[in-house]
Coordinates of C-alpha atoms and ligand atoms in Angstrom, one line a residue:
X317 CA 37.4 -13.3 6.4
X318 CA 35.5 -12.5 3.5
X319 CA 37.0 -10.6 0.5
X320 CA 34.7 -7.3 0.4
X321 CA 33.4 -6.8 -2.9
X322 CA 34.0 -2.8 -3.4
X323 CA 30.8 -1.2 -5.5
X324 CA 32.1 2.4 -4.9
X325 CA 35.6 1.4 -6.5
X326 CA 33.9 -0.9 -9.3
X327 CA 31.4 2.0 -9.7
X328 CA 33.9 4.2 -10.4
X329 CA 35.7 2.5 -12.7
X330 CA 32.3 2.0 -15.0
X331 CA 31.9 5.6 -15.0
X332 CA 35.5 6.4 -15.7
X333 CA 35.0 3.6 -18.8
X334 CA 32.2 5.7 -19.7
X335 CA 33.7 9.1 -19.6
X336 CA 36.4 8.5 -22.4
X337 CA 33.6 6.2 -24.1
X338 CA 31.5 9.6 -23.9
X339 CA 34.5 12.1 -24.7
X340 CA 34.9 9.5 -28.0
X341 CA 31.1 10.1 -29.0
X342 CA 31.7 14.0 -29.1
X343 CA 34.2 14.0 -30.8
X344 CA 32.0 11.9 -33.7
X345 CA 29.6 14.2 -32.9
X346 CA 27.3 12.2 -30.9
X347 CA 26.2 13.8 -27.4
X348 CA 24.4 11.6 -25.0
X349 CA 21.3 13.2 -22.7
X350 CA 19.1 12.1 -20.6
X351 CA 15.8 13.5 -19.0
X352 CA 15.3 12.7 -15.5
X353 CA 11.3 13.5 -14.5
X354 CA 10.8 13.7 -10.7
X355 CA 6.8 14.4 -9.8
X356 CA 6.5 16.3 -6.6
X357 CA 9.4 16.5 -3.8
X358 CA 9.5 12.9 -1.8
X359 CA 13.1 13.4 0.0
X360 CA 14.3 10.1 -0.8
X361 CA 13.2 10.6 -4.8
X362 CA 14.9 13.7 -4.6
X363 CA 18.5 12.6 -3.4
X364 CA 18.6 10.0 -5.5
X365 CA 17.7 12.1 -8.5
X366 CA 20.0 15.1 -7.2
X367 CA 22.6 11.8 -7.3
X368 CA 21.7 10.8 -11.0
X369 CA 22.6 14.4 -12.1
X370 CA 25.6 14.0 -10.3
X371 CA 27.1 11.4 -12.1
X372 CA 25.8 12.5 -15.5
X373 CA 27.3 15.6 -15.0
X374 CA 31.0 13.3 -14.1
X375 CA 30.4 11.3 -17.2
X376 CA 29.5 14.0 -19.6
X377 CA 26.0 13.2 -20.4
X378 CA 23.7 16.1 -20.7
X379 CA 21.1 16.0 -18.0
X380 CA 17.5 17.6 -18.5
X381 CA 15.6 17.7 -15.2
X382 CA 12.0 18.1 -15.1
X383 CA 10.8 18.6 -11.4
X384 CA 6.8 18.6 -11.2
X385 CA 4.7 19.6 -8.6
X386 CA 2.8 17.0 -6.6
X387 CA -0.6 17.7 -8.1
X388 CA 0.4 17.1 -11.7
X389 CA -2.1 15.3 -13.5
X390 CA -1.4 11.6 -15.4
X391 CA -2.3 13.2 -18.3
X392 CA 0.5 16.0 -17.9
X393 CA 3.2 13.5 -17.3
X394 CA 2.4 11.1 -20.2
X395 CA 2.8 14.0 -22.6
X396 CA 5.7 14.9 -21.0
X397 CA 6.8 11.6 -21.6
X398 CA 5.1 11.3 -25.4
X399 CA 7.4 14.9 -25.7
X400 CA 10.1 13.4 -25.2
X401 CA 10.2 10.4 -27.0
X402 CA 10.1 12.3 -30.3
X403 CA 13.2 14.3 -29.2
X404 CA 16.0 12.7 -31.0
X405 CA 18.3 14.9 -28.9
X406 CA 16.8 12.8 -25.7
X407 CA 18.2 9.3 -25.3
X408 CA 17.2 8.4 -22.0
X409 CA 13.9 8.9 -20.2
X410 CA 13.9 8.2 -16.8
X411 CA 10.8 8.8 -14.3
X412 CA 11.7 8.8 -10.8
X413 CA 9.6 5.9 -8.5
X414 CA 7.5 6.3 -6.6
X415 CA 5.0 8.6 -8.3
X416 CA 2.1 10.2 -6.6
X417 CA -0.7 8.0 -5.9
X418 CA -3.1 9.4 -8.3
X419 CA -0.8 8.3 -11.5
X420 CA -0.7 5.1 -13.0
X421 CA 2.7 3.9 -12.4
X422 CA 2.7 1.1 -15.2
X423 CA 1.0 3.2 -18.0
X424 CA 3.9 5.7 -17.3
X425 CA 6.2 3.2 -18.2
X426 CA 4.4 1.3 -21.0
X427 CA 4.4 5.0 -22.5
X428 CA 8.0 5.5 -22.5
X429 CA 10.0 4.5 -25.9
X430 CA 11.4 0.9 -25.3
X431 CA 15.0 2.4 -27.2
X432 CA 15.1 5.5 -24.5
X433 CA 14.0 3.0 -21.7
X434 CA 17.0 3.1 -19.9
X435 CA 15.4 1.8 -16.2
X436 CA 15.0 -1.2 -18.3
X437 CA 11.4 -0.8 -16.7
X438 CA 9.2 -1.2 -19.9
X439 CA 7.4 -4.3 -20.6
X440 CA 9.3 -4.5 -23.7
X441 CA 12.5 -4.2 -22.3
X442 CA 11.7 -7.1 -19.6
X443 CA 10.2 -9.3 -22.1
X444 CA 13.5 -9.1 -24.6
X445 CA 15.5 -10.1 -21.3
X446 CA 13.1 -13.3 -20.6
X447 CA 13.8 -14.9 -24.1
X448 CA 17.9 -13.5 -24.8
X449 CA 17.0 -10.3 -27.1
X450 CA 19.0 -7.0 -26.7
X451 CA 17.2 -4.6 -25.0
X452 CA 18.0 -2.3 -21.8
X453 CA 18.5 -4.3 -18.9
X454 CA 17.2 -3.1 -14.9
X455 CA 20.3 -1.3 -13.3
X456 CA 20.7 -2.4 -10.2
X457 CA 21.3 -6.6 -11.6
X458 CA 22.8 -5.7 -14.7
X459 CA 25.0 -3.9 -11.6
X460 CA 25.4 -7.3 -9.5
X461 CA 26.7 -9.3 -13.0
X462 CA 29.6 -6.6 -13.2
X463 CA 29.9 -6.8 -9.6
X464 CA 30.7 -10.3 -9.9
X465 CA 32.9 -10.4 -12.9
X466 CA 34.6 -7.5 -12.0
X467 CA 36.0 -9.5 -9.2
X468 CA 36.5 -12.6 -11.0
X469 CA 34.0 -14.2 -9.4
X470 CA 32.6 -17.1 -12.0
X471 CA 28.7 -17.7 -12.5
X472 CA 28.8 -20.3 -14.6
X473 CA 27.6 -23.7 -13.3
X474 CA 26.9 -22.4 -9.7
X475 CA 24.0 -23.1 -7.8
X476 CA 22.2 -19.2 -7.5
X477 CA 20.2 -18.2 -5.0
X478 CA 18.4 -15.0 -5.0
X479 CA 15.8 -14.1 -2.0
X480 CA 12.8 -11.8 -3.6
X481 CA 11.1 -12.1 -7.0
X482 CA 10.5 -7.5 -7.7
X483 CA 10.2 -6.4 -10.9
X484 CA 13.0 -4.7 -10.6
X485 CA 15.4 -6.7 -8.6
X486 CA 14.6 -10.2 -8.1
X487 CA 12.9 -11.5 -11.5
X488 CA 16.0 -9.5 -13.6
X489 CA 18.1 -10.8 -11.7
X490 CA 17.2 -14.3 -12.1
X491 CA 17.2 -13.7 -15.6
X492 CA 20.6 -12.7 -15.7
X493 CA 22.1 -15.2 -13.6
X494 CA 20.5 -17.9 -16.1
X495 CA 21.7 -15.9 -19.1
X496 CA 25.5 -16.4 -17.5
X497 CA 24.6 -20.2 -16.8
X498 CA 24.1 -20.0 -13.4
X499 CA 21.4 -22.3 -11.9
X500 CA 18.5 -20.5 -10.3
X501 CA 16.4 -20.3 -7.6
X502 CA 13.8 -17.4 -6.4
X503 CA 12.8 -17.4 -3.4
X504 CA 10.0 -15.2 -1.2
X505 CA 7.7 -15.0 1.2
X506 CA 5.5 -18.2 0.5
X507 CA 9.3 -20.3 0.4
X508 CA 8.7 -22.5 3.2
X509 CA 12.0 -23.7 4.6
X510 CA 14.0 -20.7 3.5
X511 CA 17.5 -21.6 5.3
X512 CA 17.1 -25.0 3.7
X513 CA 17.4 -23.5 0.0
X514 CA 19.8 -20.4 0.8
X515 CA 21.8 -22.4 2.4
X516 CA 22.6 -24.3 -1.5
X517 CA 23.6 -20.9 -2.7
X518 CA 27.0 -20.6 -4.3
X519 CA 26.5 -17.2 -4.8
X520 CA 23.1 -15.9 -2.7
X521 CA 21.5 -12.7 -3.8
X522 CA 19.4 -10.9 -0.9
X523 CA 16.3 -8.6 -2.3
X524 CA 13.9 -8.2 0.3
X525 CA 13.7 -5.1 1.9
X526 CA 14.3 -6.1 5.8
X527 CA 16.7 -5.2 7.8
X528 CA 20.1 -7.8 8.9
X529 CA 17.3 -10.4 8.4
X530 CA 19.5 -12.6 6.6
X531 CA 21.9 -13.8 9.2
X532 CA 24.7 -16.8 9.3
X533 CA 22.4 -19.2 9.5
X534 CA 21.0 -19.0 6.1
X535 CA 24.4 -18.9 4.8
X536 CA 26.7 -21.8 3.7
X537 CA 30.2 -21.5 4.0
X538 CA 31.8 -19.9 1.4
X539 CA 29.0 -18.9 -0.5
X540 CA 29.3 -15.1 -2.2
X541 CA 26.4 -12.6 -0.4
X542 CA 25.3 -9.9 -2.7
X543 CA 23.1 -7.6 -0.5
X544 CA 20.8 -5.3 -2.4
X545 CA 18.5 -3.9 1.1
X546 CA 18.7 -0.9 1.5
X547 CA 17.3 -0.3 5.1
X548 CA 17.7 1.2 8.5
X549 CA 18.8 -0.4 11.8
X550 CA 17.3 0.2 15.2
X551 CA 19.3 3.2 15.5
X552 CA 18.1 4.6 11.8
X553 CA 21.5 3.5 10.7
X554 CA 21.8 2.5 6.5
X555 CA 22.1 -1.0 6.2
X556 CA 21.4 -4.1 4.4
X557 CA 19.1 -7.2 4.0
X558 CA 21.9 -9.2 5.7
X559 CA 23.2 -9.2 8.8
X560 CA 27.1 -8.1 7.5
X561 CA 29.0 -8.7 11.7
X562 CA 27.5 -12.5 11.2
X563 CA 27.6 -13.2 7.7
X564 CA 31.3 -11.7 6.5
X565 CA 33.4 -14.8 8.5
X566 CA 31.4 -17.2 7.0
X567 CA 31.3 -15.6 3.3
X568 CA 34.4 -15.8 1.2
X569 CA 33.2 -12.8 -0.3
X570 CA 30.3 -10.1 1.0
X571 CA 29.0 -6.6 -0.5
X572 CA 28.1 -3.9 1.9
X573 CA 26.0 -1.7 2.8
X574 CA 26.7 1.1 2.0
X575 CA 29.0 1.2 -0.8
X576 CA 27.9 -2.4 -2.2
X577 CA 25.2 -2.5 -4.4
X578 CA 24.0 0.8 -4.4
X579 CA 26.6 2.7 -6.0
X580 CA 26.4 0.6 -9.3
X581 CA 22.7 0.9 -10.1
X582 CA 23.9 4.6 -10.9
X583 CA 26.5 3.5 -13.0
X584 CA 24.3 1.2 -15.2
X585 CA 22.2 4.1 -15.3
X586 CA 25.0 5.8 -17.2
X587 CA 26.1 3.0 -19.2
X588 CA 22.4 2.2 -20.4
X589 CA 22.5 6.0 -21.8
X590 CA 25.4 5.6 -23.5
X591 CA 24.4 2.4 -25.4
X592 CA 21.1 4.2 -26.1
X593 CA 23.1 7.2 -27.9
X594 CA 25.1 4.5 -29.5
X595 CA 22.0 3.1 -31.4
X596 CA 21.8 6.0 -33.1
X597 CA 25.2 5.7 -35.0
Ligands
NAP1193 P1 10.1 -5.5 -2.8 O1 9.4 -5.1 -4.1 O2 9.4 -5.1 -1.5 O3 10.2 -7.1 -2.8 C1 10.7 -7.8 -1.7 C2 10.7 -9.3 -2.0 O4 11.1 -9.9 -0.9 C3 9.3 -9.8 -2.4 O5 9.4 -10.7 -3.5 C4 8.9 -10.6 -1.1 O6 8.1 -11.8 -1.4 C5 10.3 -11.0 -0.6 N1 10.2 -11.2 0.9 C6 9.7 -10.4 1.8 N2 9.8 -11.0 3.0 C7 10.3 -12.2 2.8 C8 10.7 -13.2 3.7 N3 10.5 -13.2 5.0 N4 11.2 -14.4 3.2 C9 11.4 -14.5 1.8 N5 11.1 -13.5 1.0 C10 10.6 -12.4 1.5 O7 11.6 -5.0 -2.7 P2 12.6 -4.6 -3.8 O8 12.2 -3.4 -4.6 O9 13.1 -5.8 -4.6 O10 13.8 -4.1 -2.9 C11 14.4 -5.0 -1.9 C12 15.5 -4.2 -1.2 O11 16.5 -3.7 -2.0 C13 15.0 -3.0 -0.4 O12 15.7 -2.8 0.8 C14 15.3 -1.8 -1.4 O13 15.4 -0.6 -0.7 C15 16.6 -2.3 -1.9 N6 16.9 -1.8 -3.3 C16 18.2 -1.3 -3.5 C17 18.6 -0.8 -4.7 C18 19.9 -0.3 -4.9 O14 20.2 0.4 -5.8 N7 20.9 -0.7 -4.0 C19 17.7 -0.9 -5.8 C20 16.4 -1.4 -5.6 C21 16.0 -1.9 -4.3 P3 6.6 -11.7 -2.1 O15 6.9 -11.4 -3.5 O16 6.1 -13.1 -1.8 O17 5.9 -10.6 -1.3

């Protein structure tokens, strides 16, 4: 049976870390605060925003939520966004995804300051990754590396396998396995004999947004399953990419879902605010 790799625990740990690191900054007078834009009310957008506050409330850091109706112009938000970048008081800047259909996703982002980036969205930000440059790393990988070390799980020298190529998941995520020396591959939808290459995966990293479709078939025994889905069953039940009942006896060691994954991307959140408040020391 595989050992279950606990992101609620490891999560809380992080933020604990962060807490003191946080209590530490006050006390040099440094406070660390983040604005959180949300534009109109999409239910999802808004429990994971609600969530964000949460834990920067836990952690210490000062939240500044700006909730904006639906019909707000592009215009409206990158001001907003051109506002806050000349705050020095503002670290972060994070704009909640999906927008509304009428704003430019990408010119939101370009417009955000790469040092209050703390999505790790920005062009800027993805480029230092690509060639080893410090910059603010996408949460939910920079998550799945602490995941793994965090359980003494080694990266270095194993054959990495990671299904989907996002923005935000797979292509960072490749990035980072290489930056610990794994050996990558990315797969996705044109991969033609997908079990063939999975099934070379040391450690396989699932990023594709369908429901238990990875099952024990694509898996070699052993191997370390990192699920990042997010998705609902038949029954509209959370669950992952993989399929967990099938997978875990095979694994030696297996995320879940919930309470894999998903709980860190938070956490990384609140660590990348922290470093941000840090470059200002
Ligand atoms: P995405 O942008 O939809 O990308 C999905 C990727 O999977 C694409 O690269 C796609 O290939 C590939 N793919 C789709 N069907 C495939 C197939 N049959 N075989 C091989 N590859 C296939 O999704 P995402 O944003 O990366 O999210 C993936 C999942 O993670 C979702 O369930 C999402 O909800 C979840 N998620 C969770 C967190 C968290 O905090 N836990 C954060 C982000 C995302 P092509 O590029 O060829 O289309």
């Amino acid at each position: 049976m595989a050992m279950r790799i606990d992101g609620k625990r490891i999560s809380q740990q992080i933020k604990d870390e962060l807490k003191e690191e946080v209590a530490a900054l006050g006390e040099q007078g440094v406070k660390v605060c983040l604005a959180v834009i949300q534009v109109g009310n999409d239910p999802a957008s808004t429990v994971y925003v609600g969530n964000k506050k949460k834990a920067c409330a836990y952690v210490g850091i000062e939240s500044l939520a700006y909730e904006l109706p639906e019909e707000t112009t592009e215009e409206e938000l990158l001001n907003l966004v051109r506002e806050l970048n000349k705050k020095d008081e503002v670290n972060g800047i994070l704009v909640q995804l999906p927008l509304p259909d009428h704003i430019d996703e990408d010119k939101v982002i370009r417009t955000i300051a790469p040092e209050k980036d703390v999505d790790g969205f920005h062009p800027q930000s993805v480029g230092a990754l690509s060639i080893g440059q410090k910059g603010f790393v996408s949460c939910t990988p920079a998550g799945i590396i602490q995941l793994l070390k965090r359980s003494d799980i080694a990266i270095d020298g194993k054959e990495c396998v990671i299904v989907g190529r996002s923005n935000i998941v797979g292509k960072p995520m490749a990035l980072l396995l290489l930056r610990e020396n794994g050996t990558v591959t990315v797969c996705h939808s044109h991969t033609p004999d997908l079990k063939a290459v999975t099934r070379r995966a040391d450690i396989l990293v699932v990023a594709v947004g369908k429901a238990k479709m990875i099952d024990a078939d694509y898996v070699r025994e052993g191997a370390v399953v990192i699920d990042v889905g997010m998705d609902r069953d038949e029954n509209g039940k959370l669950c992952g990419d993989v399929d967990f009942a099938s997978v875990e006896p095979k694994a030696s060691a297996i995320t879940p879902v919930p309470g894999g994954v998903g709980p860190m991307t938070i956490a990384m959140l609140m660590h990348n605010c922290v470093e941000s408040a840090k470059q200002n020391i």
